[in-house]
PDB file of C-alpha atoms in Angstrom:
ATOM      1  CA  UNK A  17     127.298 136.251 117.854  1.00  0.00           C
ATOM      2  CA  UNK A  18     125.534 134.408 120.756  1.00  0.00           C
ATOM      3  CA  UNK A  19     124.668 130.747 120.179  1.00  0.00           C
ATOM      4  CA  UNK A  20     122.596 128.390 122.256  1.00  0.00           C
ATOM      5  CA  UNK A  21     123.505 124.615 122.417  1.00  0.00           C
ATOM      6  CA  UNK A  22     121.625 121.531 123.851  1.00  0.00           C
ATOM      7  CA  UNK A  23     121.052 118.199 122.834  1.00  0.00           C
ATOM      8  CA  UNK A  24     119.665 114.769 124.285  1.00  0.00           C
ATOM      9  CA  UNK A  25     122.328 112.350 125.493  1.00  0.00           C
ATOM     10  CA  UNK A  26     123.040 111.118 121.819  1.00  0.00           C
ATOM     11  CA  UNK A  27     123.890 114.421 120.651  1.00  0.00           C
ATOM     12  CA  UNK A  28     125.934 115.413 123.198  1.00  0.00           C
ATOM     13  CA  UNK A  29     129.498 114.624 121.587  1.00  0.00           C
ATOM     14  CA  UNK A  30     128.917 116.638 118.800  1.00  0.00           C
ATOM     15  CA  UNK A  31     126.823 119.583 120.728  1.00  0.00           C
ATOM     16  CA  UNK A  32     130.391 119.790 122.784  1.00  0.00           C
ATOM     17  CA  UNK A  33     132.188 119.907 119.580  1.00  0.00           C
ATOM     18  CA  UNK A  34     130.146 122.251 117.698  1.00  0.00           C
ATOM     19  CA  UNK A  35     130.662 124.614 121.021  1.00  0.00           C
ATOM     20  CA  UNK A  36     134.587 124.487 121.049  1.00  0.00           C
ATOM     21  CA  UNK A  37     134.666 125.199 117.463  1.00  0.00           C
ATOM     22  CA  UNK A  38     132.514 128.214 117.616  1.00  0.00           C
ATOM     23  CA  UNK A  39     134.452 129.425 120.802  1.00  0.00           C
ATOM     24  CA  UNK A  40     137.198 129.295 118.275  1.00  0.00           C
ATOM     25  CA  UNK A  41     135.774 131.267 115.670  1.00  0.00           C
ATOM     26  CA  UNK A  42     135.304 134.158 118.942  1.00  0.00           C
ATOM     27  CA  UNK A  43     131.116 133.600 118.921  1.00  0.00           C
ATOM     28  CA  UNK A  44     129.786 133.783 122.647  1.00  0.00           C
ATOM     29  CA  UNK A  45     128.684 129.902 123.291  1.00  0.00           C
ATOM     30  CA  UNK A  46     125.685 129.108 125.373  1.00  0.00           C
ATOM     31  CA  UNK A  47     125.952 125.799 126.464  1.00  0.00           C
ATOM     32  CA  UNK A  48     122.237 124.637 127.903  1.00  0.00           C
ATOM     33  CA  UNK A  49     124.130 120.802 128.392  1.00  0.00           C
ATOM     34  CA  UNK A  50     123.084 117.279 127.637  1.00  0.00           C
ATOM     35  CA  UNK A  51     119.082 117.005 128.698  1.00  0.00           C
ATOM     36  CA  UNK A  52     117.057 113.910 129.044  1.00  0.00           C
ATOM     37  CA  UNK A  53     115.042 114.245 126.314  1.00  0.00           C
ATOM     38  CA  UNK A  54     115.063 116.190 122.824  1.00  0.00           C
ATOM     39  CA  UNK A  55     112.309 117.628 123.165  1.00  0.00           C
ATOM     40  CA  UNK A  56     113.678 119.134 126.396  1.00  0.00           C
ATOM     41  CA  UNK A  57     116.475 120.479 124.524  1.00  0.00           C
ATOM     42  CA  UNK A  58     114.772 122.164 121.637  1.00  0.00           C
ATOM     43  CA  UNK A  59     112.235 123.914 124.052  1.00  0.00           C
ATOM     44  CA  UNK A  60     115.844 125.378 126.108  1.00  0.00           C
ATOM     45  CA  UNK A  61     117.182 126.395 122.942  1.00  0.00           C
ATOM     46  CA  UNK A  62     114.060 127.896 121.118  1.00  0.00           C
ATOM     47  CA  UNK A  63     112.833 129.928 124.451  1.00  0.00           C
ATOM     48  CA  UNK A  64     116.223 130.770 125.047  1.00  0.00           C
ATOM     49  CA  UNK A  65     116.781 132.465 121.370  1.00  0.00           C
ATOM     50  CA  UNK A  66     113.260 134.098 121.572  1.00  0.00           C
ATOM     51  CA  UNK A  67     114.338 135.639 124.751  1.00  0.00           C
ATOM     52  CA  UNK A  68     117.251 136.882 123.192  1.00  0.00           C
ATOM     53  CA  UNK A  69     116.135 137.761 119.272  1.00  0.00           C
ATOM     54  CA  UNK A  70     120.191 138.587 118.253  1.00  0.00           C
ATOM     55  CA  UNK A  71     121.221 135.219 118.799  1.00  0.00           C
ATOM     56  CA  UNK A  72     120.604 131.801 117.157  1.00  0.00           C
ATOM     57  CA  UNK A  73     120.264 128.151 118.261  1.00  0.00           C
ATOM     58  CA  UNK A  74     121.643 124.420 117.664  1.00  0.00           C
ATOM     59  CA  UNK A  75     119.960 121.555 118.956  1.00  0.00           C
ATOM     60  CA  UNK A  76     121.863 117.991 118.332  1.00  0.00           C
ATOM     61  CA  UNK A  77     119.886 114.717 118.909  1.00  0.00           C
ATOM     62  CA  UNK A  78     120.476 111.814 117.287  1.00  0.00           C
ATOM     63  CA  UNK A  79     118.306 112.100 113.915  1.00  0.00           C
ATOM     64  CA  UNK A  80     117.437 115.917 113.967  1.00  0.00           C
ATOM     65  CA  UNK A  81     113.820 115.174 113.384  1.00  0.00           C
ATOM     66  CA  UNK A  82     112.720 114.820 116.993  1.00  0.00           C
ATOM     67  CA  UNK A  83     114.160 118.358 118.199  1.00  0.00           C
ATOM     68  CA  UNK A  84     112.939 119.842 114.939  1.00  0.00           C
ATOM     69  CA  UNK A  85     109.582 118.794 115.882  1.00  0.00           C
ATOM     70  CA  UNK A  86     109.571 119.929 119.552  1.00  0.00           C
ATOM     71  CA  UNK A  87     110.862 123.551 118.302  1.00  0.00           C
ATOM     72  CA  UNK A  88     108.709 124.429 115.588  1.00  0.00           C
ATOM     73  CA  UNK A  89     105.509 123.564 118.498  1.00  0.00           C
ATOM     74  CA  UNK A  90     106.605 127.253 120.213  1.00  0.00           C
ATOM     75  CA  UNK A  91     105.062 130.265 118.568  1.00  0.00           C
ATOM     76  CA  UNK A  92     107.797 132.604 116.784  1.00  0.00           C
ATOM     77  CA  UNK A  93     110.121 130.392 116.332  1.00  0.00           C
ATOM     78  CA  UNK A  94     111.473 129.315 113.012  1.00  0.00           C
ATOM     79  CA  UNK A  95     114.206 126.407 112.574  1.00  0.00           C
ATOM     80  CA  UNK A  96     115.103 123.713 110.794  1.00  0.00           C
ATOM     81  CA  UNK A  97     116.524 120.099 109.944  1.00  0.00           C
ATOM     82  CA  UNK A  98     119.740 120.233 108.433  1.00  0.00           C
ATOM     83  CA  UNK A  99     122.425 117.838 107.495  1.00  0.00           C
ATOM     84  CA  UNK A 100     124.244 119.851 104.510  1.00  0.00           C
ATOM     85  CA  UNK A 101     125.719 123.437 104.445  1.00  0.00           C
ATOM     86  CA  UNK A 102     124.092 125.143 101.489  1.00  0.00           C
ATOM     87  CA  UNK A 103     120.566 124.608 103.298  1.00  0.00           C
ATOM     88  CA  UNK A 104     122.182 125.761 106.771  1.00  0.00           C
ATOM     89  CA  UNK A 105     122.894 129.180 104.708  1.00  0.00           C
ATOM     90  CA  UNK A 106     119.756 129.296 103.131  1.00  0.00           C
ATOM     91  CA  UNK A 107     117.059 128.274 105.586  1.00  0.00           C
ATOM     92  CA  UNK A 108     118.781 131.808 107.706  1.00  0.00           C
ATOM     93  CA  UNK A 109     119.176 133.862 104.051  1.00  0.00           C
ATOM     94  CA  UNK A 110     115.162 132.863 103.054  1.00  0.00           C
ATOM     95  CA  UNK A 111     113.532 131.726 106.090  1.00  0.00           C
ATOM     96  CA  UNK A 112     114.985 133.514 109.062  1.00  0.00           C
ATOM     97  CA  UNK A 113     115.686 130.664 110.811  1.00  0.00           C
ATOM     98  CA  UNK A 114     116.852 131.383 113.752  1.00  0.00           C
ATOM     99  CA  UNK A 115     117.523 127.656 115.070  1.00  0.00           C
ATOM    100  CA  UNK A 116     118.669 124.647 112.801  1.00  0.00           C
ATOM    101  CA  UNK A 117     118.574 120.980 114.466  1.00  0.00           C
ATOM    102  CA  UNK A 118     121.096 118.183 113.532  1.00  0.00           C
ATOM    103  CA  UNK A 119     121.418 114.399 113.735  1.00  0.00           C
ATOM    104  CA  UNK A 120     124.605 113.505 115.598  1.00  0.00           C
ATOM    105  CA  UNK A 121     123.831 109.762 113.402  1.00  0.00           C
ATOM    106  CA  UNK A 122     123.800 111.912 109.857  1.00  0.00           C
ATOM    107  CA  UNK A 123     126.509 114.318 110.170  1.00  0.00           C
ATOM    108  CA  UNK A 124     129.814 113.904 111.494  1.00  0.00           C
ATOM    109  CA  UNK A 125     131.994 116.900 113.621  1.00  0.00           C
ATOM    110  CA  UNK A 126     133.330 117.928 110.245  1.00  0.00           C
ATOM    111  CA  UNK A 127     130.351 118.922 108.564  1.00  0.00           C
ATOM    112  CA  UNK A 128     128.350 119.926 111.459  1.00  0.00           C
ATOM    113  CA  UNK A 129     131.182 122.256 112.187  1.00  0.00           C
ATOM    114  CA  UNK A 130     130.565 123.561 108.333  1.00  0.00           C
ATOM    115  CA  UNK A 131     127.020 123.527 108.550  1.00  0.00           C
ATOM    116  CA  UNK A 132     127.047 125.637 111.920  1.00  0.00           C
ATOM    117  CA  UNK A 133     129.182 128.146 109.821  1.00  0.00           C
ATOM    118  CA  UNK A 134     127.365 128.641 107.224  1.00  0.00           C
ATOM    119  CA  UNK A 135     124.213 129.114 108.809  1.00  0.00           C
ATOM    120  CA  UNK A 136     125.867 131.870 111.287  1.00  0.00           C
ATOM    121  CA  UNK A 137     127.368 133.632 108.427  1.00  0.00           C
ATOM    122  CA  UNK A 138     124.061 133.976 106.636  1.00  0.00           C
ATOM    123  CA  UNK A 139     121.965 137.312 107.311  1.00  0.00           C
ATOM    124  CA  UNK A 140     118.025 136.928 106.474  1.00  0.00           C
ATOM    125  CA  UNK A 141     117.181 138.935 103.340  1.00  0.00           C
ATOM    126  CA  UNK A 142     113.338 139.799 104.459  1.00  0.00           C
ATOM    127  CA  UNK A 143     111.638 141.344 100.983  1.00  0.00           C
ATOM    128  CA  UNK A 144     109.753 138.922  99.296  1.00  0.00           C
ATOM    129  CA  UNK A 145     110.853 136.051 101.568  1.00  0.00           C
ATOM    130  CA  UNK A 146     109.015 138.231 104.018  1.00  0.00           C
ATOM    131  CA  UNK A 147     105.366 136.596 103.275  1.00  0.00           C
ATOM    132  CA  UNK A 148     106.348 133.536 103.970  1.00  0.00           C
ATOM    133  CA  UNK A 149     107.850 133.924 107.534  1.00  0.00           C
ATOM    134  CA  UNK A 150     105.067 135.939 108.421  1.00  0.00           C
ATOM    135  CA  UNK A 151     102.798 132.946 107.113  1.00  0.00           C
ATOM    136  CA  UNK A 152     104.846 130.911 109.239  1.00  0.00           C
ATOM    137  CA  UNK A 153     104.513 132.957 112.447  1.00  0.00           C
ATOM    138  CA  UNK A 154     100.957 132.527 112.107  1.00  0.00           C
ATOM    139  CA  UNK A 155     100.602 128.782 112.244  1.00  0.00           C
ATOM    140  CA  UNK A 156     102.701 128.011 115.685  1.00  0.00           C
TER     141      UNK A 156
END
């Protein structure tokens, strides 16, 4: 699968780490580098997945909440804070999220290794979760 990475300058560490891990596990990485700003990288990674609707997208800053914020401003896109696995798998499985955002001072290379797993392996179910993702494209 194709993934799309950025991340301000605090998130950059783990951004590079996330990307040699899932070069690793064989997924095509997409490196859009350290930019000045959060919000800067969340708007490269969201455009960049809506451009491309097979792939998905990880923004690192240092909290998660600032890239989060900038990304769920553009219209289609869905993503998400995340700091544990289970809700990396689930915000794809019931949301169709198709970018999560992490906090390079919440989760360490371990877990955001994990968490980037998980929420690759997931597939979105659609069916009933379906109302609410189309309620969701409405409001951006």
């Amino acid at each position: 699968m194709r993934v799309v990475l950025a991340s301000d300058p605090e998130g950059s560490a783990l951004k590079d780490d996330i990307a040699a891990y899932l070069e690793e596990q064989g997924h095509e990485v997409a490196d859009e580098g350290e930019q000045a700003d959060c919000v800067d990288a969340a708007l490269k990674v969201a455009h960049a997945v809506l451009d491309d609707p097979a792939s998905r997208g990880i923004v690192v800053d240092g909290y998660g909440a600032g890239s989060y914020m900038a990304a769920s401003k553009v219209k289609g896109m869905i993503c998400a804070e995340i700091s544990d696995e289970r809700s990396a798998y689930m915000t794809r499985q019931h949301n169709n999220a198709k970018v999560i955002c992490l906090g390079a001072q919440i989760v360490g290379p371990g877990l955001a290794k994990s968490i980037a797993r998980e929420f690759l392996a997931a597939d979105y179910d659609g069916g009933r979760h379906q109302i609410r993702v189309d309620m969701l494209d409405k409001m951006a």
